[in-house]
């Protein structure tokens, strides 16, 4: 890689000395910069030369630092080790994206980065065949087709970012065929099983969390993000407009509280049933009573609905882990906490709600997402068959009667 250096000369203008520097740009060209010395031409040539030398050193140090931070010039991207390109891509994304998104990328990079580090290839040497080799490696490792597609999406983004910045490289990922998406089938409960689930969690710290998850189909982050200010008890309505997520930042788990929901459609309002209204009012009264009675009670998370006995906000991983532990000790069919959201959608579908209505209820941005959540069971199919058969056979019999 050719090193880019600054050059500078002294120029006279309006009776004074100026330093004119030629500074290399990331695109491989040069820009000119005029710098006033403040010195008159007469009697100051030697001093001006000294200033030129000092300014040249200063400007070169600044450029070296900029290039060190950037890593390389745009024109030289193809000659850089690809693993270094990946690292720079991640540094950029940390400044642009939410911590939850970055955490997802880091999980992918656990496999991706060591693989390409072992190959020790420069960017121009990463061909479609190399990417296909990586896909084969992931499949042999037992990763699902959906996960492999996430890896390819990340790789494509690494190349695209550099191309957008003017790097003269191609994106080999575009030439690689991604594995076919697998259809995910979530487990869901029947109405009777939901009743048994509610019985199982009666008196449990997650009792209210589980009920809201099933009744309203909220995401875990949305449930834990509920604040008392989001609930209007007089009008019996509550609003989903805040979330709480748990991410690992530099190896340490942290809570992220944000109004930036998954999609704009996630911002929605729900009527508050009489039973849920009473349940939440009781929860609020209990929290206030504990706060008044215990000097060690924390007020930090008092704005949130779902806090523990000490006033501390429930962590997302606690919800998942506690739910899994409770389910493992029960005789109910096993499902994940997120499957309660699928259960909500499926019960709504089975009881006459349209997919468009369910889309709005769950806060999905697209109609297609809802089709993956609302599962049609045998009973629904039988109902559809009965309706179709009734229409077809009635019309057929009517036609035969008319022809007699």
XYZ file of C-alpha atoms in Angstrom:
404
model
C 0.000 0.000 0.000
C 1.499 3.309 -1.070
C 1.958 5.736 1.827
C 0.348 9.130 1.361
C 2.470 12.109 2.520
C 1.787 15.831 2.860
C 3.938 18.321 0.981
C 4.075 22.075 1.582
C 5.712 25.205 0.192
C 5.984 28.884 1.107
C 4.015 31.332 -1.021
C 3.854 35.131 -0.937
C 0.490 36.863 -1.001
C -0.300 40.515 -0.263
C 3.154 41.017 1.200
C 2.935 38.107 3.661
C 4.133 34.505 3.805
C 1.608 31.674 3.514
C 2.135 27.940 3.854
C 0.440 26.055 1.012
C -0.022 22.378 1.894
C -1.047 19.530 -0.459
C -3.019 17.070 1.668
C -4.039 13.601 0.347
C -7.751 12.717 0.476
C -9.343 9.261 1.080
C -10.219 9.138 -2.636
C -6.494 9.198 -3.555
C -6.459 12.827 -4.746
C -4.991 15.935 -3.114
C -6.546 19.089 -1.707
C -4.755 22.383 -1.236
C -4.799 24.278 2.035
C -3.521 27.849 2.539
C -2.273 28.629 6.058
C -1.303 32.141 7.116
C 2.016 32.557 8.970
C 1.198 36.120 9.964
C 4.720 37.098 8.878
C 5.615 39.937 6.519
C 7.763 38.901 3.576
C 10.424 41.466 4.311
C 13.044 40.152 6.743
C 11.144 36.999 7.784
C 12.097 34.327 5.225
C 14.170 32.250 7.648
C 11.486 32.372 10.320
C 8.840 31.486 7.766
C 10.834 28.388 6.713
C 11.020 27.285 10.348
C 7.250 27.690 10.647
C 6.831 25.684 7.427
C 8.827 22.768 8.810
C 6.911 22.751 12.097
C 3.531 23.035 10.376
C 4.439 20.201 7.962
C 5.244 17.929 10.906
C 1.994 18.909 12.640
C -0.136 18.313 9.543
C 1.516 14.958 8.830
C 0.914 13.809 12.410
C -2.759 14.771 12.074
C -3.038 12.879 8.775
C -1.294 9.817 10.226
C -3.763 9.808 13.111
C -6.732 10.140 10.747
C -5.443 7.304 8.587
C -4.750 5.206 11.664
C -8.340 5.728 12.804
C -9.767 5.085 9.363
C -7.428 2.161 8.814
C -6.720 2.795 5.141
C -7.530 4.906 2.139
C -10.611 4.076 0.064
C -8.516 3.197 -2.974
C -6.602 0.562 -0.976
C -9.568 -1.309 0.536
C -9.070 -4.313 -1.744
C -5.548 -4.814 -0.392
C -6.620 -4.838 3.255
C -7.152 -8.063 5.172
C -10.851 -8.834 5.019
C -11.044 -9.454 8.760
C -9.822 -5.871 9.298
C -12.607 -4.683 7.004
C -15.117 -6.556 9.174
C -13.740 -4.871 12.288
C -14.078 -1.418 10.735
C -17.619 -2.208 9.617
C -18.560 -3.107 13.199
C -17.003 0.096 14.562
C -19.148 2.103 12.165
C -22.303 0.211 13.023
C -21.792 0.804 16.752
C -22.233 4.519 16.028
C -25.320 4.020 13.849
C -27.422 1.225 15.306
C -29.202 0.273 18.521
C -27.305 -1.857 21.079
C -29.748 -4.736 20.566
C -28.894 -4.834 16.853
C -25.171 -4.716 17.608
C -25.544 -7.600 20.041
C -27.130 -9.656 17.274
C -24.239 -8.860 14.946
C -21.718 -9.811 17.620
C -23.359 -13.226 18.015
C -22.879 -13.793 14.280
C -19.269 -12.592 14.424
C -18.425 -15.220 17.059
C -18.204 -17.694 14.151
C -17.686 -15.375 11.199
C -14.618 -13.431 12.310
C -12.421 -16.398 13.396
C -13.261 -18.197 10.124
C -12.010 -15.342 7.941
C -9.099 -14.628 10.289
C -7.867 -18.190 9.663
C -8.156 -17.691 5.892
C -6.008 -14.542 6.152
C -7.313 -13.200 2.830
C -7.225 -9.635 1.565
C -10.586 -8.238 0.539
C -10.047 -8.682 -3.213
C -9.360 -12.389 -2.640
C -12.769 -12.990 -1.004
C -14.549 -14.480 -4.004
C -18.015 -16.036 -4.332
C -16.320 -19.428 -3.944
C -14.861 -18.311 -0.601
C -18.299 -17.177 0.600
C -19.832 -20.486 -0.554
C -17.160 -22.277 1.446
C -18.234 -20.323 4.503
C -21.874 -21.277 3.893
C -20.863 -24.965 3.705
C -18.939 -24.552 6.959
C -21.979 -23.086 8.733
C -24.266 -25.853 7.497
C -21.798 -28.508 8.685
C -21.762 -26.735 12.047
C -25.485 -27.429 12.264
C -26.772 -23.875 11.795
C -30.247 -23.450 10.343
C -30.849 -22.013 6.893
C -32.367 -18.888 8.473
C -29.232 -18.315 10.572
C -26.976 -18.817 7.552
C -28.979 -16.162 5.728
C -28.310 -13.739 8.616
C -24.568 -14.399 8.216
C -24.775 -13.654 4.486
C -26.712 -10.459 5.166
C -23.933 -9.250 7.462
C -21.239 -10.090 4.909
C -23.183 -8.309 2.183
C -23.421 -5.223 4.395
C -19.636 -5.212 4.990
C -18.974 -5.014 1.245
C -21.828 -2.620 0.489
C -20.659 -0.113 3.104
C -17.230 0.131 1.488
C -18.687 0.332 -2.032
C -20.953 3.205 -0.953
C -17.862 5.006 0.365
C -16.213 4.746 -3.049
C -14.057 1.645 -2.654
C -13.298 0.056 -6.064
C -14.369 -3.468 -5.060
C -17.154 -5.879 -5.964
C -19.609 -7.599 -3.622
C -19.105 -11.379 -3.997
C -22.055 -12.166 -1.685
C -24.438 -11.080 -4.447
C -23.301 -14.083 -6.483
C -23.985 -16.604 -3.717
C -27.348 -18.334 -3.486
C -28.686 -18.249 0.062
C -30.203 -21.419 1.573
C -33.971 -21.603 1.333
C -35.765 -20.188 4.352
C -37.169 -22.792 6.692
C -40.755 -22.472 7.873
C -40.799 -21.917 11.617
C -43.610 -23.561 13.531
C -44.119 -22.101 16.973
C -45.881 -24.021 19.732
C -49.201 -22.583 20.833
C -51.762 -23.393 23.516
C -55.447 -24.085 23.290
C -57.860 -22.085 25.422
C -57.987 -24.930 27.965
C -54.179 -25.037 28.131
C -54.061 -21.273 28.637
C -56.370 -21.735 31.618
C -53.992 -24.347 33.018
C -51.082 -21.973 32.393
C -52.785 -19.212 34.361
C -53.368 -21.677 37.214
C -49.691 -22.666 37.123
C -48.526 -19.057 37.528
C -51.126 -18.038 40.126
C -49.208 -16.299 42.965
C -45.968 -16.343 40.949
C -43.895 -13.161 40.405
C -44.668 -13.490 36.688
C -48.426 -13.998 37.081
C -49.375 -10.587 35.673
C -46.632 -10.721 33.033
C -47.911 -14.050 31.687
C -51.526 -12.895 31.621
C -50.686 -9.720 29.699
C -48.505 -11.694 27.267
C -51.436 -13.966 26.372
C -54.271 -11.437 26.513
C -52.558 -8.682 24.573
C -49.835 -10.517 22.686
C -47.172 -8.035 23.810
C -43.490 -8.636 23.255
C -41.368 -9.209 26.349
C -39.667 -5.826 25.862
C -43.055 -4.090 25.613
C -44.406 -5.694 28.783
C -41.370 -4.730 30.851
C -41.447 -1.265 29.283
C -44.942 -0.515 30.585
C -44.977 2.490 32.917
C -47.779 3.784 35.101
C -47.887 6.875 32.899
C -48.816 4.594 29.968
C -52.008 3.462 31.735
C -55.162 5.566 31.959
C -57.261 3.827 34.605
C -60.164 6.261 34.245
C -60.559 5.717 30.513
C -59.504 2.057 30.845
C -56.851 2.160 28.153
C -53.105 1.624 28.058
C -50.467 2.555 25.484
C -47.433 0.653 24.194
C -44.771 3.321 23.605
C -41.687 2.284 25.576
C -39.488 -0.819 25.786
C -36.870 -2.400 28.032
C -34.262 -4.737 26.574
C -31.179 -6.467 27.925
C -27.974 -6.400 25.891
C -24.347 -7.298 26.450
C -22.050 -4.290 26.008
C -18.313 -4.991 26.201
C -19.071 -8.280 27.918
C -21.373 -6.773 30.572
C -25.169 -7.167 30.609
C -26.997 -3.844 30.632
C -30.623 -2.695 30.625
C -31.567 -0.399 27.752
C -34.734 1.678 28.198
C -35.966 3.288 25.015
C -38.956 4.812 23.215
C -37.574 3.420 19.951
C -39.885 0.448 19.397
C -39.293 -2.391 16.941
C -41.505 -0.808 14.258
C -43.757 2.230 14.082
C -46.715 -0.181 14.056
C -45.595 -1.329 17.512
C -46.951 1.926 18.935
C -50.512 1.008 19.759
C -53.220 1.302 22.389
C -55.424 -1.319 24.036
C -58.629 -1.251 26.033
C -58.075 -2.303 29.616
C -60.424 -5.071 30.702
C -62.137 -4.729 34.070
C -60.221 -7.725 35.425
C -56.843 -6.422 34.221
C -57.626 -2.939 35.520
C -58.264 -4.309 39.011
C -55.186 -6.508 38.812
C -52.910 -3.590 37.889
C -54.438 -1.262 40.473
C -53.767 -3.901 43.124
C -50.199 -4.213 41.888
C -49.700 -0.451 42.099
C -51.136 -0.283 45.629
C -48.876 -3.135 46.776
C -45.802 -1.396 45.366
C -46.704 1.860 47.095
C -47.270 0.046 50.386
C -43.847 -1.646 50.183
C -42.231 1.676 49.349
C -43.803 3.321 52.396
C -42.875 0.461 54.754
C -39.305 -0.342 53.659
C -36.514 2.212 53.945
C -34.337 0.096 51.661
C -36.933 0.036 48.903
C -35.574 1.437 45.620
C -37.381 4.330 43.957
C -35.229 4.235 40.824
C -37.720 2.156 38.821
C -40.907 3.403 40.488
C -42.252 4.593 37.125
C -42.396 1.016 35.815
C -45.223 -1.458 36.333
C -43.196 -4.656 36.565
C -40.745 -4.345 39.423
C -39.713 -6.884 42.049
C -40.292 -6.862 45.821
C -37.411 -4.391 46.254
C -38.653 -1.958 43.639
C -36.134 -3.048 40.980
C -37.245 -3.415 37.365
C -37.527 -7.026 36.188
C -34.757 -7.981 33.774
C -35.779 -9.579 30.451
C -33.529 -12.611 30.933
C -35.073 -13.210 34.352
C -38.510 -13.385 32.733
C -37.314 -15.895 30.131
C -35.328 -18.037 32.568
C -37.993 -18.091 35.281
C -40.692 -18.941 32.760
C -38.590 -21.782 31.333
C -37.876 -23.174 34.808
C -41.538 -23.042 35.802
C -42.628 -24.745 32.584
C -40.010 -27.477 32.942
C -41.478 -28.491 36.301
C -45.039 -28.646 34.926
C -46.915 -31.233 32.867
C -48.028 -28.673 30.286
C -46.644 -28.870 26.727
C -43.372 -26.966 26.643
C -43.191 -23.605 24.917
C -41.099 -20.437 25.021
C -42.234 -17.195 26.599
C -42.445 -15.630 23.122
C -44.827 -18.427 22.098
C -47.460 -16.762 24.293
C -47.579 -14.055 21.631
C -48.147 -16.736 18.991
C -50.844 -18.238 21.204
C -52.636 -14.887 21.397
C -52.613 -14.528 17.603
C -53.823 -18.086 17.024
C -56.718 -17.816 19.474
C -57.777 -14.533 17.876
C -57.745 -16.164 14.430
C -59.707 -19.189 15.610
C -62.378 -16.937 17.074
C -63.135 -14.897 13.999
C -60.570 -12.072 13.945
C -59.197 -11.280 10.507
C -55.467 -11.296 9.844
C -55.595 -7.534 9.319
C -57.124 -7.081 12.769
C -54.507 -9.367 14.297
C -51.750 -7.441 12.515
C -52.863 -4.221 14.217
C -53.333 -5.997 17.551
C -49.817 -7.461 17.568
C -48.183 -4.345 16.135
C -46.743 -6.007 13.033
C -45.381 -3.741 10.323
C -46.366 -6.156 7.556
C -49.243 -8.493 6.879
C -46.861 -11.368 6.063
C -45.356 -11.306 9.561
C -48.807 -11.883 11.024
C -49.312 -14.987 8.870
C -46.316 -16.541 10.633
C -47.840 -15.826 14.034
C -51.468 -16.887 13.573
C -51.551 -20.661 13.239
C -54.560 -22.369 11.682
C -55.438 -25.573 13.534
C -57.507 -28.560 12.430
C -60.686 -27.106 13.892
C -60.337 -23.944 11.801
C -59.675 -25.978 8.681
C -62.744 -28.114 9.357
C -64.809 -24.951 9.765
C -63.500 -23.651 6.434
C -64.243 -26.986 4.759
C -67.773 -27.008 6.149
C -68.427 -23.511 4.801
C -66.991 -24.328 1.390
C -68.803 -27.657 1.183
C -72.081 -26.054 2.163
C -71.792 -23.434 -0.572
C -70.616 -25.834 -3.277
C -73.032 -28.678 -2.606
C -76.006 -26.373 -2.108
C -75.307 -24.699 -5.448
C -74.762 -28.058 -7.182
C -78.010 -29.503 -5.823
C -79.889 -26.306 -6.775
C -78.544 -26.518 -10.349
C -79.564 -30.168 -10.626
C -83.090 -29.332 -9.408
C -83.387 -26.507 -11.910
C -82.374 -28.822 -14.784
C -85.063 -31.412 -14.014
